[in-house]
Short mmCIF file of C-alpha atoms in Angstrom, two decimals:
data_model
loop_
_atom_site.label_atom_id
_atom_site.label_comp_id
_atom_site.label_asym_id
_atom_site.label_seq_id
_atom_site.Cartn_x
_atom_site.Cartn_y
_atom_site.Cartn_z
CA UNK A 11 104.67 -79.25 -75.50
CA UNK A 12 102.29 -76.80 -77.13
CA UNK A 13 100.20 -78.31 -79.91
CA UNK A 14 97.40 -77.67 -82.37
CA UNK A 15 94.58 -80.19 -82.58
CA UNK A 16 93.50 -81.26 -86.05
CA UNK A 17 89.88 -81.47 -85.00
CA UNK A 18 86.96 -83.14 -86.77
CA UNK A 19 84.47 -82.63 -83.91
CA UNK A 20 84.15 -86.42 -83.77
CA UNK A 21 84.93 -89.02 -81.15
CA UNK A 22 88.47 -90.02 -82.20
CA UNK A 23 89.93 -86.52 -82.42
CA UNK A 24 88.21 -85.68 -79.12
CA UNK A 25 89.82 -88.67 -77.40
CA UNK A 26 93.20 -87.77 -78.95
CA UNK A 27 92.87 -84.25 -77.54
CA UNK A 28 91.99 -85.75 -74.16
CA UNK A 29 95.07 -87.99 -74.26
CA UNK A 30 97.42 -85.14 -75.11
CA UNK A 31 96.12 -83.02 -72.25
CA UNK A 32 96.28 -86.00 -69.92
CA UNK A 33 99.99 -86.33 -70.77
CA UNK A 34 100.55 -82.68 -69.83
CA UNK A 35 100.74 -81.15 -73.30
CA UNK A 36 99.08 -77.77 -73.83
CA UNK A 37 96.63 -77.19 -76.72
CA UNK A 38 96.81 -73.76 -78.32
CA UNK A 39 94.04 -74.10 -80.92
CA UNK A 40 91.75 -76.31 -82.96
CA UNK A 41 92.34 -76.61 -86.71
CA UNK A 42 89.20 -77.59 -88.63
CA UNK A 43 88.86 -78.26 -92.35
CA UNK A 44 85.64 -76.84 -93.81
CA UNK A 45 83.94 -77.81 -97.05
CA UNK A 46 83.83 -74.41 -98.71
CA UNK A 47 80.72 -75.11 -100.80
CA UNK A 48 78.69 -76.63 -97.97
CA UNK A 49 79.89 -74.32 -95.21
CA UNK A 50 80.34 -77.30 -92.89
CA UNK A 51 83.28 -79.22 -91.51
CA UNK A 52 84.47 -82.12 -93.62
CA UNK A 53 83.05 -85.57 -92.78
CA UNK A 54 81.23 -84.56 -89.58
CA UNK A 55 79.18 -81.68 -90.94
CA UNK A 56 79.42 -79.01 -88.22
CA UNK A 57 78.46 -75.58 -89.55
CA UNK A 58 80.25 -72.35 -88.61
CA UNK A 59 77.87 -71.59 -85.74
CA UNK A 60 78.45 -75.02 -84.25
CA UNK A 61 82.21 -74.70 -84.73
CA UNK A 62 82.11 -71.51 -82.66
CA UNK A 63 80.25 -73.46 -79.98
CA UNK A 64 83.03 -76.04 -80.02
CA UNK A 65 85.58 -73.27 -79.54
CA UNK A 66 83.64 -72.01 -76.51
CA UNK A 67 82.91 -75.45 -75.06
CA UNK A 68 86.56 -76.56 -75.32
CA UNK A 69 87.89 -73.10 -74.39
CA UNK A 70 90.23 -73.06 -77.39
CA UNK A 71 90.54 -70.68 -80.34
CA UNK A 72 89.58 -72.24 -83.64
CA UNK A 73 91.25 -71.94 -87.04
CA UNK A 74 88.79 -72.79 -89.81
CA UNK A 75 90.27 -73.75 -93.17
CA UNK A 76 87.74 -73.48 -96.04
CA UNK A 77 88.71 -75.63 -99.01
CA UNK A 78 87.56 -77.65 -101.98
CA UNK A 79 89.26 -80.82 -103.16
CA UNK A 80 91.95 -79.08 -105.18
CA UNK A 81 92.83 -76.64 -102.39
CA UNK A 82 92.52 -79.00 -99.42
CA UNK A 83 96.26 -79.52 -98.96
CA UNK A 84 97.26 -75.88 -99.25
CA UNK A 85 94.41 -74.77 -96.99
CA UNK A 86 95.42 -77.25 -94.30
CA UNK A 87 99.06 -76.18 -94.44
CA UNK A 88 97.97 -72.54 -94.19
CA UNK A 89 95.99 -73.42 -91.07
CA UNK A 90 99.01 -75.17 -89.57
CA UNK A 91 101.21 -72.14 -90.25
CA UNK A 92 98.68 -69.98 -88.42
CA UNK A 93 98.75 -72.43 -85.51
CA UNK A 94 102.55 -72.25 -85.48
CA UNK A 95 102.37 -68.46 -85.17
CA UNK A 96 100.10 -69.01 -82.15
CA UNK A 97 102.85 -71.07 -80.51
CA UNK A 98 102.17 -74.62 -81.63
CA UNK A 99 105.20 -76.88 -81.80
CA UNK A 100 103.27 -79.99 -82.81
CA UNK A 101 100.00 -81.14 -84.36
CA UNK A 102 97.84 -83.87 -82.87
CA UNK A 103 95.75 -86.23 -85.03
CA UNK A 104 93.08 -88.76 -84.07
CA UNK A 105 94.06 -91.40 -86.63
CA UNK A 106 94.12 -95.01 -85.50
CA UNK A 107 95.60 -97.28 -88.16
CA UNK A 108 95.10 -96.06 -91.74
CA UNK A 109 98.67 -95.69 -92.95
CA UNK A 110 98.03 -93.49 -96.01
CA UNK A 111 96.19 -90.90 -93.89
CA UNK A 112 99.07 -90.77 -91.42
CA UNK A 113 101.62 -90.36 -94.20
CA UNK A 114 99.68 -87.42 -95.69
CA UNK A 115 99.47 -85.72 -92.30
CA UNK A 116 103.15 -86.28 -91.58
CA UNK A 117 104.00 -84.73 -94.94
CA UNK A 118 101.89 -81.65 -94.16
CA UNK A 119 103.58 -81.23 -90.78
CA UNK A 120 107.02 -81.59 -92.33
CA UNK A 121 106.15 -78.91 -94.89
CA UNK A 122 105.43 -76.34 -92.16
CA UNK A 123 107.97 -77.46 -89.56
CA UNK A 124 105.69 -79.01 -86.93
CA UNK A 125 105.90 -82.37 -85.13
CA UNK A 126 103.04 -84.84 -85.80
CA UNK A 127 101.53 -86.69 -82.83
CA UNK A 128 99.21 -89.73 -83.03
CA UNK A 129 98.19 -90.68 -79.48
CA UNK A 130 95.63 -93.30 -80.65
CA UNK A 131 97.89 -94.99 -83.22
CA UNK A 132 97.56 -98.80 -83.26
CA UNK A 133 95.12 -98.77 -80.36
CA UNK A 134 92.35 -101.37 -80.64
CA UNK A 135 89.28 -99.93 -82.33
CA UNK A 136 86.84 -101.44 -79.82
CA UNK A 137 89.12 -100.36 -76.99
CA UNK A 138 88.80 -96.74 -78.14
CA UNK A 139 85.01 -96.81 -78.24
CA UNK A 140 84.71 -98.36 -74.80
CA UNK A 141 87.23 -95.92 -73.34
CA UNK A 142 85.13 -93.01 -74.62
CA UNK A 143 82.11 -94.42 -72.83
CA UNK A 144 84.09 -95.14 -69.66
CA UNK A 145 85.46 -91.60 -69.57
CA UNK A 146 81.96 -90.17 -69.89
CA UNK A 147 82.06 -88.71 -73.39
CA UNK A 148 78.76 -88.12 -75.13
CA UNK A 149 79.16 -88.84 -78.84
CA UNK A 150 76.14 -88.25 -81.05
CA UNK A 151 75.73 -90.37 -84.17
CA UNK A 152 75.50 -87.71 -86.88
CA UNK A 153 75.51 -89.82 -90.06
CA UNK A 154 75.27 -93.47 -91.04
CA UNK A 155 75.61 -95.76 -94.01
CA UNK A 156 71.97 -96.80 -94.07
CA UNK A 157 72.66 -99.87 -96.19
CA UNK A 158 74.26 -101.48 -93.15
CA UNK A 159 72.86 -99.60 -90.14
CA UNK A 160 69.20 -98.95 -89.23
CA UNK A 161 67.81 -95.41 -89.38
CA UNK A 162 66.74 -95.45 -85.74
CA UNK A 163 70.37 -95.38 -84.61
CA UNK A 164 70.80 -91.96 -86.23
CA UNK A 165 70.72 -89.12 -83.69
CA UNK A 166 71.40 -91.41 -80.73
CA UNK A 167 74.53 -91.58 -78.58
CA UNK A 168 77.24 -94.20 -78.66
CA UNK A 169 76.41 -96.43 -75.71
CA UNK A 170 75.90 -100.11 -74.97
CA UNK A 171 72.61 -100.10 -76.90
CA UNK A 172 73.98 -98.57 -80.09
CA UNK A 173 77.11 -100.72 -79.88
CA UNK A 174 74.88 -103.80 -79.69
CA UNK A 175 73.11 -102.67 -82.87
CA UNK A 176 76.46 -102.15 -84.60
CA UNK A 177 77.71 -105.56 -83.57
CA UNK A 178 74.50 -107.17 -84.82
CA UNK A 179 75.09 -105.44 -88.16
CA UNK A 180 78.61 -106.87 -88.26
CA UNK A 181 80.39 -103.53 -88.64
CA UNK A 182 83.52 -102.07 -87.11
CA UNK A 183 82.08 -100.37 -84.01
CA UNK A 184 84.66 -97.59 -84.34
CA UNK A 185 83.27 -96.69 -87.77
CA UNK A 186 86.71 -96.37 -89.36
CA UNK A 187 85.37 -97.62 -92.70
CA UNK A 188 82.80 -94.81 -92.88
CA UNK A 189 79.93 -96.79 -91.36
CA UNK A 190 79.01 -93.77 -89.26
CA UNK A 191 80.30 -90.41 -88.04
CA UNK A 192 79.83 -88.65 -84.72
CA UNK A 193 79.85 -85.29 -83.02
CA UNK A 194 81.29 -85.27 -79.50
CA UNK A 195 79.07 -82.97 -77.42
CA UNK A 196 80.22 -83.41 -73.82
CA UNK A 197 82.90 -85.05 -71.70
CA UNK A 198 85.86 -84.41 -69.40
CA UNK A 199 87.68 -81.87 -71.60
CA UNK A 200 84.52 -79.87 -72.32
CA UNK A 201 84.21 -76.77 -70.15
CA UNK A 202 80.47 -76.90 -70.81
CA UNK A 203 78.21 -79.22 -72.83
CA UNK A 204 77.82 -78.31 -76.48
CA UNK A 205 74.35 -76.91 -77.13
CA UNK A 206 72.57 -78.59 -80.04
CA UNK A 207 69.21 -79.51 -81.47
CA UNK A 208 68.38 -82.57 -83.57
CA UNK A 209 66.24 -81.85 -86.61
CA UNK A 210 65.17 -83.98 -89.55
CA UNK A 211 66.82 -87.16 -90.73
CA UNK A 212 67.89 -86.66 -94.34
CA UNK A 213 68.51 -89.55 -96.75
CA UNK A 214 71.34 -89.01 -99.25
CA UNK A 215 71.66 -92.13 -101.37
CA UNK A 216 73.30 -94.88 -99.32
CA UNK A 217 73.80 -92.47 -96.43
CA UNK A 218 71.60 -90.59 -94.00
CA UNK A 219 72.42 -87.60 -91.80
CA UNK A 220 70.73 -86.01 -88.83
CA UNK A 221 70.29 -82.25 -89.17
CA UNK A 222 72.04 -81.13 -86.01
CA UNK A 223 72.29 -77.42 -85.28
#
């Protein structure tokens, strides 16, 4: 089946894309929601230059969908319609177990006539993180909730060391409650590693982000 990947640039959507390809499905494009004011992808903060690098590294065309809160739904559906024109029959999502997110995505797919796929649904959260490591994915910790995670974990990769820090902090090591966000930069489905540089660490209230470009 041909599908579009609703892509965040993070670890879960990357593993979902891996799973779909492993099952023999063919991706036709990446669909990425972009915060119109910031000029960066929602939640994971990849700018347009980095999104183009993702398109090259994954060898897939990218559909960027600029939006603000009020236009998020219509912008996403417009992106899905564009993906459908490119041949997509389905849309893949990296959601794990948050029911309201899944319902919203299913509604958007129904509105444009595409089939929703959730290859990670109801998988164990720890199981997902350890599978990413086992498969050889490099996932860079882009942002953290600094009230519960130390600053020195920011800008490092998810590995046994960072997982140990997360466990000591008592958080969900998959970060599904917003404890941290990642950028996947290399792994089996990457045709080439994503080029990046790590700049300053910026504190934004309870959160901190690494300036990655």
